[in-house]
Short mmCIF file of C-alpha atoms and ligand atoms in Angstrom, two decimals:
data_model
loop_
_atom_site.label_atom_id
_atom_site.label_comp_id
_atom_site.label_asym_id
_atom_site.label_seq_id
_atom_site.Cartn_x
_atom_site.Cartn_y
_atom_site.Cartn_z
CA MET T 1 -54.55 -26.99 7.51
CA GLU T 2 -56.39 -25.48 10.18
CA SER T 3 -55.44 -21.83 10.01
CA ALA T 4 -54.41 -20.01 13.42
CA ILE T 5 -56.88 -17.19 14.71
CA ARG T 6 -55.89 -14.16 16.32
CA PHE T 7 -57.95 -12.35 18.80
CA HIS T 8 -57.41 -8.30 19.37
CA VAL T 9 -60.69 -8.01 21.07
CA ASP T 10 -61.74 -5.75 24.34
CA LEU T 11 -61.94 -7.94 27.30
CA ILE T 12 -65.49 -7.52 28.01
CA PHE T 13 -66.62 -9.49 24.74
CA GLU T 14 -63.95 -11.99 24.66
CA LYS T 15 -66.31 -14.87 25.53
CA GLU T 16 -68.93 -13.84 23.13
CA ILE T 17 -66.33 -13.42 20.44
CA GLU T 18 -64.36 -16.50 20.68
CA ARG T 19 -67.12 -18.96 20.12
CA LEU T 20 -67.65 -17.63 16.72
CA PRO T 21 -66.57 -19.78 13.94
CA TRP T 22 -63.54 -17.70 12.81
CA HIS T 23 -61.92 -20.31 10.66
CA ILE T 24 -64.65 -19.93 7.87
CA PRO T 25 -65.55 -17.01 5.92
CA LEU T 26 -68.35 -14.63 6.75
CA ALA T 27 -70.46 -15.42 3.84
CA GLU T 28 -70.47 -19.29 4.86
CA TRP T 29 -71.46 -18.63 8.49
CA GLU T 30 -75.06 -19.09 8.01
CA GLU T 31 -74.48 -22.40 6.42
CA HIS T 32 -72.54 -23.32 9.35
CA GLY T 33 -75.61 -22.69 11.86
CA VAL T 34 -74.62 -18.99 12.91
CA ARG T 35 -77.70 -17.10 13.39
CA THR T 36 -77.49 -13.97 11.40
CA LEU T 37 -79.81 -11.07 12.00
CA GLU T 38 -81.56 -9.44 9.33
CA ILE T 39 -80.67 -5.85 9.67
CA LYS T 40 -81.08 -3.11 7.21
CA ARG T 41 -77.73 -1.63 6.02
CA GLY T 42 -75.98 0.82 3.64
CA ILE T 43 -74.61 -0.41 0.53
CA SER T 44 -71.16 -1.93 1.11
CA ARG T 45 -68.20 -3.20 -0.91
CA HIS T 46 -67.21 -5.77 2.03
CA VAL T 47 -69.00 -8.54 3.20
CA VAL T 48 -71.04 -7.42 6.32
CA ILE T 49 -73.21 -9.50 8.61
CA PHE T 50 -74.95 -9.10 11.90
CA VAL T 51 -74.66 -11.80 14.64
CA LYS T 52 -76.05 -12.14 18.04
CA SER T 53 -73.65 -14.28 20.63
CA GLY T 54 -74.69 -14.42 24.05
CA ARG T 55 -75.25 -10.96 25.60
CA PHE T 56 -74.19 -8.98 22.60
CA SER T 57 -75.01 -8.49 18.99
CA PHE T 58 -72.31 -7.49 16.56
CA GLY T 59 -71.77 -5.83 13.21
CA ILE T 60 -68.85 -7.94 11.33
CA LYS T 61 -66.94 -6.71 8.39
CA GLU T 62 -64.39 -9.03 6.27
CA ILE T 63 -61.51 -6.86 5.39
CA GLY T 64 -57.73 -6.88 5.42
CA GLU T 65 -55.87 -6.84 8.67
CA LYS T 66 -54.05 -3.37 8.27
CA ILE T 67 -57.30 -1.79 7.71
CA SER T 68 -59.51 -3.43 10.50
CA LYS T 69 -56.89 -2.52 12.92
CA LYS T 70 -56.68 1.19 11.73
CA GLU T 71 -60.63 1.14 11.65
CA ILE T 72 -61.15 -0.03 15.04
CA SER T 73 -58.44 2.79 16.35
CA HIS T 74 -60.53 5.24 14.41
CA TYR T 75 -63.78 4.34 16.34
CA GLU T 76 -61.87 4.44 19.54
CA GLN T 77 -60.36 8.02 18.78
CA LEU T 78 -63.71 9.13 17.26
CA LEU T 79 -65.32 8.27 20.67
CA LEU T 80 -62.58 10.06 22.79
CA ARG T 81 -63.62 13.19 20.59
CA GLY T 82 -67.09 12.62 21.59
CA ILE T 83 -68.38 11.82 18.13
CA HIS T 84 -71.39 9.75 17.59
CA THR T 85 -70.22 6.42 15.96
CA LEU T 86 -69.92 2.78 16.33
CA VAL T 87 -68.66 1.29 19.48
CA PRO T 88 -65.60 -0.97 18.78
CA VAL T 89 -65.51 -4.25 19.91
CA GLY T 90 -62.01 -5.16 18.12
CA TYR T 91 -60.82 -7.32 15.14
CA VAL T 92 -59.94 -11.01 14.78
CA VAL T 93 -57.38 -12.16 12.11
CA ARG T 94 -57.33 -15.45 10.48
CA GLU T 95 -53.74 -16.14 9.44
CA GLU T 96 -53.52 -18.15 6.13
CA GLU T 97 -50.44 -19.33 4.18
CA PRO T 98 -48.62 -16.53 2.49
CA ILE T 99 -48.83 -16.40 -1.28
CA PRO T 100 -45.60 -17.13 -3.13
CA LEU T 101 -45.02 -14.62 -5.79
CA GLN T 102 -42.46 -15.07 -8.45
CA THR T 103 -40.28 -11.83 -8.86
CA PRO T 104 -37.00 -11.25 -10.74
CA ILE T 105 -35.10 -11.61 -7.44
CA GLY T 106 -36.76 -14.75 -6.42
CA VAL T 107 -39.84 -15.74 -4.53
CA GLN T 108 -41.55 -13.49 -2.37
CA TYR T 109 -44.33 -14.14 -0.22
CA GLU T 110 -47.39 -11.87 0.07
CA GLU T 111 -49.39 -11.82 3.13
CA ASN T 112 -52.69 -13.49 2.79
CA ASN T 113 -54.57 -12.96 6.32
CA THR T 114 -58.01 -12.31 6.50
CA SER T 115 -59.33 -9.67 9.24
CA HIS T 116 -62.66 -8.87 10.69
CA THR T 117 -63.55 -5.09 11.81
CA ILE T 118 -66.16 -5.91 15.05
CA THR T 119 -68.66 -3.30 16.06
CA LEU T 120 -71.68 -3.01 18.40
CA LEU T 121 -74.70 -3.66 16.58
CA VAL T 122 -76.91 -0.23 16.50
CA GLU T 123 -80.51 -1.26 16.67
CA LYS T 124 -83.71 0.33 15.67
CA VAL T 125 -81.80 2.18 12.81
CA ILE T 126 -84.52 3.61 10.57
CA PRO T 127 -84.26 2.15 7.12
CA ASP T 128 -83.78 4.43 3.82
CA SER T 129 -87.11 2.97 2.52
CA VAL T 130 -89.13 4.70 5.45
CA LEU T 131 -86.82 7.58 5.95
CA TYR T 132 -87.20 8.73 2.25
CA ARG T 133 -90.53 7.29 1.50
CA ARG T 134 -93.14 9.00 -0.71
CA GLY T 135 -94.74 11.78 0.74
CA PHE T 136 -92.37 12.43 3.61
CA SER T 137 -93.08 15.99 4.98
CA THR T 138 -90.50 18.67 4.27
CA GLU T 139 -90.09 19.06 8.08
CA ASN T 140 -89.47 15.70 8.65
CA ARG T 141 -86.96 15.39 5.96
CA GLU T 142 -85.38 18.69 7.27
CA ARG T 143 -84.92 16.83 10.39
CA ILE T 144 -82.90 14.09 8.75
CA TRP T 145 -80.53 16.89 7.07
CA ASP T 146 -80.23 18.57 10.50
CA ALA T 147 -78.74 15.33 11.93
CA VAL T 148 -76.45 14.59 9.00
CA ALA T 149 -75.50 18.29 8.86
CA ALA T 150 -74.69 18.04 12.67
CA LEU T 151 -72.81 15.17 12.37
CA LEU T 152 -70.47 16.82 9.50
CA ALA T 153 -70.10 19.80 11.50
CA GLU T 154 -69.02 18.01 14.46
CA LEU T 155 -66.24 15.97 12.60
CA HIS T 156 -64.50 18.92 10.96
CA SER T 157 -64.71 21.17 14.01
CA LYS T 158 -63.00 18.30 15.91
CA GLY T 159 -60.42 17.88 13.20
CA VAL T 160 -61.70 14.85 11.52
CA TYR T 161 -62.00 14.22 7.82
CA TRP T 162 -64.08 11.51 6.88
CA GLY T 163 -63.02 10.73 3.40
CA ASP T 164 -66.21 8.22 2.78
CA ALA T 165 -69.12 10.67 3.71
CA SER T 166 -72.07 8.94 2.25
CA LEU T 167 -75.78 8.19 3.35
CA ALA T 168 -74.90 4.56 2.96
CA ASN T 169 -72.57 5.16 5.85
CA THR T 170 -74.64 7.27 8.00
CA LEU T 171 -77.02 5.42 10.56
CA ILE T 172 -80.17 7.45 11.58
CA ARG T 173 -82.07 6.74 14.58
CA PHE T 174 -84.04 8.20 17.38
CA GLU T 175 -81.98 8.78 20.57
CA ASN T 176 -82.75 9.60 24.05
CA ILE T 177 -80.99 12.47 24.87
CA ASN T 178 -80.25 14.01 28.50
CA VAL T 179 -80.94 17.64 28.41
CA PRO T 180 -79.51 19.36 31.47
CA PHE T 181 -82.09 20.81 33.65
CA VAL T 182 -84.82 19.49 31.19
CA GLY T 183 -84.73 15.74 31.57
CA ARG T 184 -84.58 13.18 28.52
CA ARG T 185 -85.76 14.21 24.98
CA THR T 186 -86.12 12.26 21.80
CA GLU T 187 -83.98 13.45 18.82
CA LEU T 188 -82.83 12.10 15.32
CA LYS T 189 -79.25 11.53 15.51
CA ALA T 190 -76.93 10.55 12.81
CA TYR T 191 -74.16 8.01 13.48
CA LEU T 192 -70.89 7.62 11.44
CA ALA T 193 -70.70 4.00 10.34
CA ASP T 194 -67.75 3.17 8.40
CA ALA T 195 -64.38 4.49 9.62
CA GLU T 196 -61.79 2.99 7.31
CA THR T 197 -60.71 6.12 5.58
CA ILE T 198 -60.80 8.62 8.51
CA GLU T 199 -57.87 11.13 9.27
CA PHE T 200 -57.10 13.26 11.96
CA GLN T 201 -55.85 16.60 11.36
CA PRO T 202 -55.08 19.61 13.68
CA GLU T 203 -57.45 21.40 11.18
CA ILE T 204 -59.60 20.71 8.32
CA SER T 205 -59.17 23.02 5.57
CA GLU T 206 -62.18 24.78 3.67
CA SER T 207 -61.26 23.16 0.61
CA LEU T 208 -61.32 19.73 2.36
CA ARG T 209 -64.57 20.30 3.73
CA GLU T 210 -66.13 21.69 0.89
CA ALA T 211 -65.17 18.38 -1.05
CA GLU T 212 -66.58 16.22 1.89
CA LEU T 213 -69.90 18.07 1.54
CA ASN T 214 -70.04 17.63 -2.40
CA PHE T 215 -69.01 14.11 -1.85
CA PHE T 216 -72.09 13.69 0.46
CA PHE T 217 -74.14 15.54 -2.29
CA GLU T 218 -73.12 12.67 -4.67
CA SER T 219 -73.94 9.90 -2.45
CA MET T 220 -77.63 11.39 -2.24
CA ASP T 221 -77.71 10.99 -5.96
CA TRP T 222 -76.72 7.35 -6.00
CA ILE T 223 -79.38 6.54 -3.27
CA ASN T 224 -81.93 7.79 -5.71
CA GLY T 225 -80.92 5.03 -8.29
CA ASP T 226 -80.32 2.47 -5.52
CA LEU T 227 -83.93 3.08 -4.40
CA ARG T 228 -85.55 3.03 -7.64
CA ALA T 229 -83.73 -0.23 -8.55
CA ALA T 230 -84.95 -1.78 -5.29
CA GLY T 231 -88.62 -0.81 -6.64
CA VAL T 232 -89.30 1.63 -3.35
CA PRO T 233 -91.68 3.97 -4.43
CA ARG T 234 -90.66 7.62 -3.02
CA ASP T 235 -89.81 11.12 -4.14
CA GLU T 236 -86.66 12.46 -5.38
CA LEU T 237 -84.22 12.63 -2.17
CA SER T 238 -81.57 14.74 -3.85
CA THR T 239 -83.35 17.73 -5.23
CA GLU T 240 -81.40 20.95 -5.34
CA GLU T 241 -83.78 22.25 -2.36
CA ASP T 242 -82.69 19.28 -0.15
CA LYS T 243 -78.69 19.76 -0.92
CA GLU T 244 -79.20 23.56 -0.46
CA TYR T 245 -80.91 23.07 2.88
CA LEU T 246 -78.27 20.52 3.96
CA ARG T 247 -75.57 23.22 2.78
CA HIS T 248 -76.96 26.10 4.84
CA ARG T 249 -77.42 23.83 8.03
CA TYR T 250 -73.86 22.39 7.72
CA HIS T 251 -72.65 25.92 7.65
CA GLN T 252 -74.69 27.19 10.48
CA LEU T 253 -73.77 24.36 12.62
CA PHE T 254 -70.07 24.57 11.92
CA GLY T 255 -70.07 28.13 13.02
CA LEU T 256 -71.77 27.08 15.99
CA GLU T 257 -69.43 24.52 16.74
CA GLN T 258 -66.28 26.98 16.20
CA LYS T 259 -68.36 29.50 18.78
CA LYS T 260 -68.81 26.62 21.35
CA ARG T 261 -65.21 25.69 21.21
CA SER T 262 -64.13 29.37 21.69
CA PHE T 263 -66.43 29.63 24.51
CA GLU T 264 -64.99 26.37 26.15
CA LEU T 265 -61.60 27.56 25.98
CA GLN T 266 -62.31 30.73 27.55
CA THR T 267 -64.61 29.57 30.28
CA SER T 268 -63.91 25.81 30.52
CA TYR T 269 -67.45 25.08 30.34
CA ASN T 270 -68.95 23.14 27.66
CA ILE T 271 -72.13 24.54 26.71
CA ASP T 272 -73.95 21.37 25.50
CA ARG T 273 -72.75 19.42 28.63
CA PHE T 274 -73.64 21.95 31.28
CA MET T 275 -76.42 24.02 29.98
CA GLY T 276 -78.02 22.33 27.06
CA SER T 277 -77.50 22.69 23.10
CA ILE T 278 -78.19 26.22 21.67
CA ALA T 279 -79.70 26.26 18.06
CA ASP T 280 -78.52 29.97 17.51
CA PRO T 281 -74.58 30.54 17.25
CA SER T 282 -75.30 34.01 18.48
CA TYR T 283 -76.38 32.79 22.13
CA ALA T 284 -72.76 31.66 22.86
CA ASP T 285 -71.92 35.25 22.38
CA LEU T 286 -74.56 36.26 24.60
CA LEU T 287 -73.53 33.85 27.30
CA LEU T 288 -69.99 35.07 27.13
CA LYS T 289 -71.39 38.54 27.61
CA HIS T 290 -73.07 37.54 30.65
CA ILE T 291 -70.22 36.04 31.94
CA GLU T 292 -67.94 38.95 31.23
CA GLU T 293 -70.40 41.22 32.90
CA HIS T 294 -70.13 38.76 36.05
CA LYS T 295 -66.56 39.02 35.81
CA TRP T 296 -66.38 42.58 36.05
CA TYR T 297 -68.95 42.58 38.97
CA VAL T 298 -66.98 39.78 41.06
CA SER T 299 -63.62 41.60 40.40
CA GLU T 300 -65.08 44.93 41.75
CA LEU T 301 -66.14 42.86 44.80
CA ALA T 302 -62.86 41.38 45.41
CA HIS T 303 -60.77 44.44 44.60
CA LYS T 304 -58.84 42.40 42.03
CA GLU T 305 -58.88 41.05 38.62
CA ILE T 306 -60.87 37.56 38.75
CA SER T 307 -59.87 35.49 35.77
CA LEU T 308 -62.94 34.85 33.14
CA SER T 309 -62.69 31.00 34.14
CA ASP T 310 -63.25 31.70 37.67
CA ALA T 311 -65.93 34.37 37.08
CA ALA T 312 -67.66 31.72 34.75
CA HIS T 313 -67.57 29.17 37.77
CA ASP T 314 -68.98 31.76 39.86
CA TRP T 315 -71.82 32.67 37.44
CA TYR T 316 -72.65 29.27 36.73
CA GLU T 317 -72.98 28.10 40.13
CA ASN T 318 -74.76 31.06 41.72
CA ILE T 319 -76.75 32.19 38.82
CA PHE T 320 -77.29 29.87 36.05
CA VAL T 321 -78.04 26.75 38.05
CA PRO T 322 -80.24 28.20 40.57
CA LEU T 323 -82.23 29.70 37.74
CA CYS T 324 -82.52 26.80 35.93
CA ALA T 325 -83.54 24.60 38.98
CA MET T 326 -86.16 27.09 39.57
CA PHE T 327 -87.33 27.19 35.99
CA ARG T 328 -87.96 23.44 36.69
CA SER T 329 -89.29 23.41 40.08
CA GLU T 330 -91.81 26.05 39.27
CA GLY T 331 -92.65 24.29 35.97
CA VAL T 332 -91.73 27.26 33.85
CA LEU T 333 -90.04 24.80 31.51
CA GLU T 334 -93.12 23.00 30.52
CA TYR T 335 -94.66 25.95 28.83
CA PHE T 336 -91.62 26.03 26.42
CA PRO T 337 -91.56 22.53 25.02
CA GLY T 338 -88.32 21.92 23.16
CA LYS T 339 -86.16 24.65 24.75
CA THR T 340 -83.22 23.95 26.66
CA ALA T 341 -82.32 25.77 29.69
CA ALA T 342 -79.48 27.64 28.02
CA GLU T 343 -81.92 29.11 25.44
CA MET T 344 -84.30 29.96 27.88
CA TYR T 345 -81.77 31.75 30.35
CA VAL T 346 -80.60 33.83 26.97
CA GLU T 347 -83.75 34.68 25.78
CA ILE T 348 -85.35 35.85 29.10
CA MET T 349 -82.27 38.01 30.00
CA THR T 350 -82.26 39.48 26.64
CA ASN T 351 -85.75 40.10 26.62
CA LYS T 352 -85.16 41.80 29.96
CA TYR T 353 -82.37 44.05 28.67
CA PHE T 354 -84.30 45.18 25.58
CA LEU T 355 -87.40 45.95 27.57
CA SER T 356 -85.41 47.90 30.05
CA GLU T 357 -83.53 49.95 27.43
CA LYS T 358 -86.84 50.70 25.76
CA SER T 359 -88.39 51.95 28.94
CA GLY T 360 -85.29 53.69 30.21
CA LYS T 361 -85.50 51.73 33.68
CA ASP T 362 -85.06 48.25 35.20
CA VAL T 363 -88.36 46.45 34.10
CA GLY T 364 -88.19 43.80 36.67
CA MET T 365 -88.56 40.28 36.43
CA GLU T 366 -92.16 39.86 36.37
CA ARG T 367 -92.63 41.98 33.30
CA THR T 368 -89.88 40.15 31.61
CA MET T 369 -91.43 37.11 32.11
CA ARG T 370 -95.24 38.20 31.09
CA ASP T 371 -93.56 39.52 27.89
CA TYR T 372 -91.80 36.41 27.26
CA MET T 373 -94.55 34.18 28.04
CA LYS T 374 -96.41 36.41 25.48
CA ARG T 375 -94.28 36.29 22.75
CA PHE T 376 -93.87 32.56 22.60
CA GLY T 377 -97.67 31.96 23.20
CA ALA T 378 -97.17 30.23 26.42
CA ALA T 379 -100.71 28.90 27.63
CA PRO T 380 -102.54 31.43 29.54
CA THR T 381 -102.28 29.26 32.84
CA PHE T 382 -98.76 30.21 32.84
CA ALA T 383 -100.08 33.43 34.84
CA GLY T 384 -100.38 31.16 37.86
CA VAL T 385 -96.44 30.44 37.91
CA LEU T 386 -95.62 33.80 36.79
CA LYS T 387 -95.87 35.90 39.98
CA SER T 388 -93.77 33.27 42.11
CA ALA T 389 -91.18 32.18 39.45
CA SER T 390 -90.38 36.21 38.84
CA ARG T 391 -89.96 36.77 42.50
CA LYS T 392 -87.51 33.79 42.84
CA MET T 393 -85.79 34.69 39.81
CA LYS T 394 -85.37 38.30 41.31
CA THR T 395 -83.98 36.81 44.44
CA ILE T 396 -81.30 34.69 42.46
CA LEU T 397 -80.26 37.63 40.16
CA ASP T 398 -80.21 40.24 43.28
CA GLY T 399 -78.32 37.97 45.43
CA LYS T 400 -75.02 38.97 43.99
CA LYS T 401 -75.90 42.54 45.16
N1 ADP X 501 -72.28 -2.05 14.11
C1 ADP X 501 -73.25 -1.65 13.12
N2 ADP X 501 -74.63 -1.50 13.57
C2 ADP X 501 -75.76 -1.16 12.59
N3 ADP X 501 -75.17 -1.13 11.29
C3 ADP X 501 -73.91 -1.44 10.96
C4 ADP X 501 -72.61 -1.84 11.75
N4 ADP X 501 -71.83 -2.01 11.01
C5 ADP X 501 -72.16 -1.65 9.96
N5 ADP X 501 -73.39 -1.28 9.65
C6 ADP X 501 -73.81 -1.05 8.50
O1 ADP X 501 -73.36 -1.76 7.51
C7 ADP X 501 -72.76 -1.09 6.13
C8 ADP X 501 -71.71 -1.52 5.42
O2 ADP X 501 -70.61 -1.42 6.65
P1 ADP X 501 -69.28 -0.54 6.08
O3 ADP X 501 -68.28 -0.51 7.20
O4 ADP X 501 -69.80 0.62 5.37
O5 ADP X 501 -68.77 -1.57 4.82
P2 ADP X 501 -67.92 -1.08 3.56
O6 ADP X 501 -66.59 -0.64 4.01
O7 ADP X 501 -68.05 -2.21 2.75
O8 ADP X 501 -68.62 0.21 2.91
C9 ADP X 501 -72.59 0.47 7.04
O9 ADP X 501 -72.58 1.49 6.17
C10 ADP X 501 -73.70 0.27 7.96
O10 ADP X 501 -75.20 0.59 7.11
MG1 MG X 502 -69.46 1.74 3.73
#
């Protein structure tokens, strides 16, 4: 009997999905002439293949109907929360004859459908053998743990418990990120791949967060064994040092996520999206302090209390944006590669504050900038842009007076 096929697929992909041979098991697709793609993947329980069909390439996992439906909905919800994960295409069910089961109350039928979780293929993933190859510098290895820590911290602070956090379920690749006011930058990012076990909760308890982290540490031990068995020459990946680093970064970044959340609740500004990321959690406090000062100032002017979020809007439009646009047009940003506009703003303003405190008077923009430049070892040619940039900064900052 030809089994019935049911499609639950996003319209955009319908044509490419419908022409695949869903009436046969995934493991046999290749024999039936489907060209599968050789893609590095994590260890998995289920049959997973990658295929190109028309304009798209997909990752397809064979699995039960209920789970595939749930997994696709998990991916949708993760994306809505802005989490770095696979893009869901949908699920396709092959209906089979139910299995008759003899029970004391007569014959019962057990559902026997086969389903498939389909996601868009993520390409250019860095394979494990490269990620953890022998002689990998500590610096490079730490960038990998940074990416993993960022993913875990983001999940937990957004009320997501993964339940299967492991290296095998994490894809790592270089991504082109848009940094506000700076432009595009390449960053190592970790993707959540495998969303079967995910749970959404209003808040993830500390004990669950710890459990998830410890589970991930175990997965680092497994991969040692896997790679050794595969004959890949490499250093130990799960040294105590690695774990300690990952734990430290996770806690740091989780703290940062909390700060950013609270900042957004109070000001309605998302720091990453509107100002650029910050590596140091205390920068969120400093930005908030500036906005609070600005609120005091605009309230004085208006002879009435201005709300913090209105003050934040005024500060952003009239101070932050013009300053950052000027950093860019005057070429100041080029002297501080790797810094975001938010970081430069905080550092320059803090520098001005401390210098002024020390000398008991407002030191002005030019001295602030010269000092900042010296401290970060910016090229001497910076002197050229110093005068003009400082003058423009002063105009913007004085604009409110
Ligand atoms: N769309 C995709 N793009 C790239 N890699 C994928 C994709 N889907 C799955 N993978 C890889 O295949 C692995 C196995 O899939 P997964 O959902 O984890 O199966 P299992 O539930 O059996 O563990 C993943 O961990 C990931 O490495
Ligand atoms: Mg998996």
